[in-house]
Coordinates of C-alpha atoms in Angstrom, one line a residue:
X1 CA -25.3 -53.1 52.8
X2 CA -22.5 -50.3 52.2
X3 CA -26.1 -48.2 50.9
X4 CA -27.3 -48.9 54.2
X5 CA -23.9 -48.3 56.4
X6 CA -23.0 -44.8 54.3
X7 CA -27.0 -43.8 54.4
X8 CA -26.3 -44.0 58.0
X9 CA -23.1 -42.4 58.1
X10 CA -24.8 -39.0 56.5
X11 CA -27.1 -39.2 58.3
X12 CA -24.8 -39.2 61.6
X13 CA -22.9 -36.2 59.7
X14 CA -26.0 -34.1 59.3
X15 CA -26.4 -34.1 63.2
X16 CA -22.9 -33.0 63.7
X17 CA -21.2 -36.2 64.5
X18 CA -18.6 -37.4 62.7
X19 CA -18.3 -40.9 63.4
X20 CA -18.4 -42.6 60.1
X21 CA -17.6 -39.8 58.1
X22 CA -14.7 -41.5 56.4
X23 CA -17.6 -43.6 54.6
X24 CA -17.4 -47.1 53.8
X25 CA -16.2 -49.1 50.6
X26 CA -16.3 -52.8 49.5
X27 CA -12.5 -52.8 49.8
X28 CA -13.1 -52.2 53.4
X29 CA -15.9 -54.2 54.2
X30 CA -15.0 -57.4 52.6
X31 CA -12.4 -58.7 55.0
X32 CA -14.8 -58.6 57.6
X33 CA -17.2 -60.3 55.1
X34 CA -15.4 -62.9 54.0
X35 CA -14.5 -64.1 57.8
X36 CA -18.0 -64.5 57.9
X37 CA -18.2 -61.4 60.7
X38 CA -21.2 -59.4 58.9
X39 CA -24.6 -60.2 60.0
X40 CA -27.4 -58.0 57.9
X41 CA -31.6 -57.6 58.4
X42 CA -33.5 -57.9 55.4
X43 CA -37.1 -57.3 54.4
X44 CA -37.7 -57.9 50.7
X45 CA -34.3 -57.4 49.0
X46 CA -33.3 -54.7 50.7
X47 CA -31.0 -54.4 53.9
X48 CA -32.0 -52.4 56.6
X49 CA -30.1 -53.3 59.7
X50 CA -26.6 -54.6 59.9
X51 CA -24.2 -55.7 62.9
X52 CA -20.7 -56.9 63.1
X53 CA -19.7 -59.6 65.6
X54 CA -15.7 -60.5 65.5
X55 CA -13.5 -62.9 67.5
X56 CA -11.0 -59.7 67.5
X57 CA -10.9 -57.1 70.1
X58 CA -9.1 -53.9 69.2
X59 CA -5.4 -53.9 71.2
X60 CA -5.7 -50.2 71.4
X61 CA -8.8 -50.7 73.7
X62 CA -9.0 -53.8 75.1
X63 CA -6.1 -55.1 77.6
X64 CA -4.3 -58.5 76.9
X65 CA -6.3 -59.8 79.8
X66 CA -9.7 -59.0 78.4
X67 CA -9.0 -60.0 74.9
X68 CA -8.1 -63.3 76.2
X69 CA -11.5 -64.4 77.5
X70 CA -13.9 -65.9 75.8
X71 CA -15.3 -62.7 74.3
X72 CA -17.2 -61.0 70.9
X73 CA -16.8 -57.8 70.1
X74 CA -19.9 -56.2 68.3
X75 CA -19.2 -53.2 65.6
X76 CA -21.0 -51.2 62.7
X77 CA -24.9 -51.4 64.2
X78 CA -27.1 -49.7 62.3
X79 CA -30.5 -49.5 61.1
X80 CA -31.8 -47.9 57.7
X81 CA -33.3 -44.1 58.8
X82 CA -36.8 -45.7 57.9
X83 CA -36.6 -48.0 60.6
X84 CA -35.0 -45.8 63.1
X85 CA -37.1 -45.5 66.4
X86 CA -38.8 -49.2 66.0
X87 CA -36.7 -50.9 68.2
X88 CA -34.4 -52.7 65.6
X89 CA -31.2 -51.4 66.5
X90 CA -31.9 -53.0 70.5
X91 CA -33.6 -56.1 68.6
X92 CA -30.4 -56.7 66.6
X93 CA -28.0 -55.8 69.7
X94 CA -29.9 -58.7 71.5
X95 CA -29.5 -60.7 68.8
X96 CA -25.8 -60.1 68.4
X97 CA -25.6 -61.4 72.5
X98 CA -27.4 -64.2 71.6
X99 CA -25.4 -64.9 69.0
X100 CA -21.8 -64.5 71.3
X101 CA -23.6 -67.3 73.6
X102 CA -23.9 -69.3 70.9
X103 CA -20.1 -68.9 69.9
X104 CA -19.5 -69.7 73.7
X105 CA -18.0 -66.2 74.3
X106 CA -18.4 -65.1 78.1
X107 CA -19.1 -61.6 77.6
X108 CA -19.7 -59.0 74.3
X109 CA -17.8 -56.3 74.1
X110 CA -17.9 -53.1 72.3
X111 CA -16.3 -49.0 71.7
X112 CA -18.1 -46.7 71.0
X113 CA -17.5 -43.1 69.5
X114 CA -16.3 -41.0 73.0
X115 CA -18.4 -37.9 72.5
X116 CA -21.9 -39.5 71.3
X117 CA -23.6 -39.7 74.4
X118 CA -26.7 -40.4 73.1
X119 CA -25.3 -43.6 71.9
X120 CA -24.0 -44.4 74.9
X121 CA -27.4 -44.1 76.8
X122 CA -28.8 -46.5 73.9
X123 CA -26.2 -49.0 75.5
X124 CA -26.8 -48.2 78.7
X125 CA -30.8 -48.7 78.2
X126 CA -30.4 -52.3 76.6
X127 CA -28.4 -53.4 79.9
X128 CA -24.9 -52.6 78.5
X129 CA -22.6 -51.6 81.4
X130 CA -20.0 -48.5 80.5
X131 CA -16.9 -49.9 81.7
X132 CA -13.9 -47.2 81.2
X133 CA -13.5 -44.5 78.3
X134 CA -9.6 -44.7 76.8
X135 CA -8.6 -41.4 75.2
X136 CA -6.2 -41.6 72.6
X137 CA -5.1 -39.0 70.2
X138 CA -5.4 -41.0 66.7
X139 CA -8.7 -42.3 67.8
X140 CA -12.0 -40.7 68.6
X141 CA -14.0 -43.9 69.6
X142 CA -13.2 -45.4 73.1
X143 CA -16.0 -45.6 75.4
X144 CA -16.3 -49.1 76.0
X145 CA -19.1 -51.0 77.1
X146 CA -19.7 -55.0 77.9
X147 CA -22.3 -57.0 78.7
X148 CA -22.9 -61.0 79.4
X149 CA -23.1 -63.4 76.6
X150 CA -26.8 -64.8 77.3
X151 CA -29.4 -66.9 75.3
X152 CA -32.4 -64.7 74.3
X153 CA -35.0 -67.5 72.5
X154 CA -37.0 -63.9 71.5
X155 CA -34.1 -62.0 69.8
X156 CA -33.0 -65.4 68.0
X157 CA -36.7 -66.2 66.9
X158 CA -37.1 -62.6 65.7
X159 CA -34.3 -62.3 63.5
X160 CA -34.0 -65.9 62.1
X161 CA -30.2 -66.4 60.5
X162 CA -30.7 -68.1 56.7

């Protein structure tokens, strides 16, 4: 999984965008592990798509007000290179609001780097509504996006939890 995350996160660098360029370690990662917050795709061994879905929203984005409905907050998508461009990024995005239906959240919720705008079109294509970008000056992510917590029977049957 942290192969996976930092493949990604060169690969993000080598187009000029520097969101994960601090990289990822276990020491990082394994808080939101062990709260049981780290949902990966496997085929064989291997991981090739990963997704984060918390209870917590982030205080510097999210107003008291929203963090106190029944909300997930989705973090860390991503999808081995080798699978880029198959659709498993927006399979495992349903998934994830699937998954917040399940947990009875309301909506999903997530922020996303400010100046990648190609990722916010991503969003924007799998029904995600852009609801404010907040600018602040120790943080580059902020464009936040939300979208209902619904059942989808087809995300859920493709990607199978064990």
């Amino acid at each position: 999984m942290l192969g996976l995350l930092n493949g990604v996160a060169d690969w993000l660098l080598s187009r000029g965008i520097r969101q994960w360029s601090i990289g990822f370690t276990a020491e990082k990662m394994a808080p939101i592990i062990e709260r049981g917050e780290l949902y990966v795709v496997r085929e064989g061994a291997a991981a090739v798509a990963t997704v984060t879905v918390s209870e917590n929203g982030d205080a510097d984005f999210w107003t008291p007000e929203e963090r106190a409905e029944p909300a997930r907050y989705v973090g860390k998508l991503a999808t081995a290179r080798e699978y880029g461009g198959q659709g498993l990024g927006a399979l495992l995005l349903r998934w994830a609001v699937d998954l917040g239906a399940r947990q009875g959240a309301r909506w999903m919720r997530l922020d996303a780097w400010r100046t990648n705008y190609q990722l916010h079109d991503f969003y924007r294509k799998a029904g995600w509504d852009h609801l404010r970008t907040v600018e602040l000056e120790h943080r580059r992510s902020g464009a936040l996006f939300q979208h209902p917590a619904v059942s989808d029977l087809v995300a859920r049957s493709a990607l199978p939890e064990r």
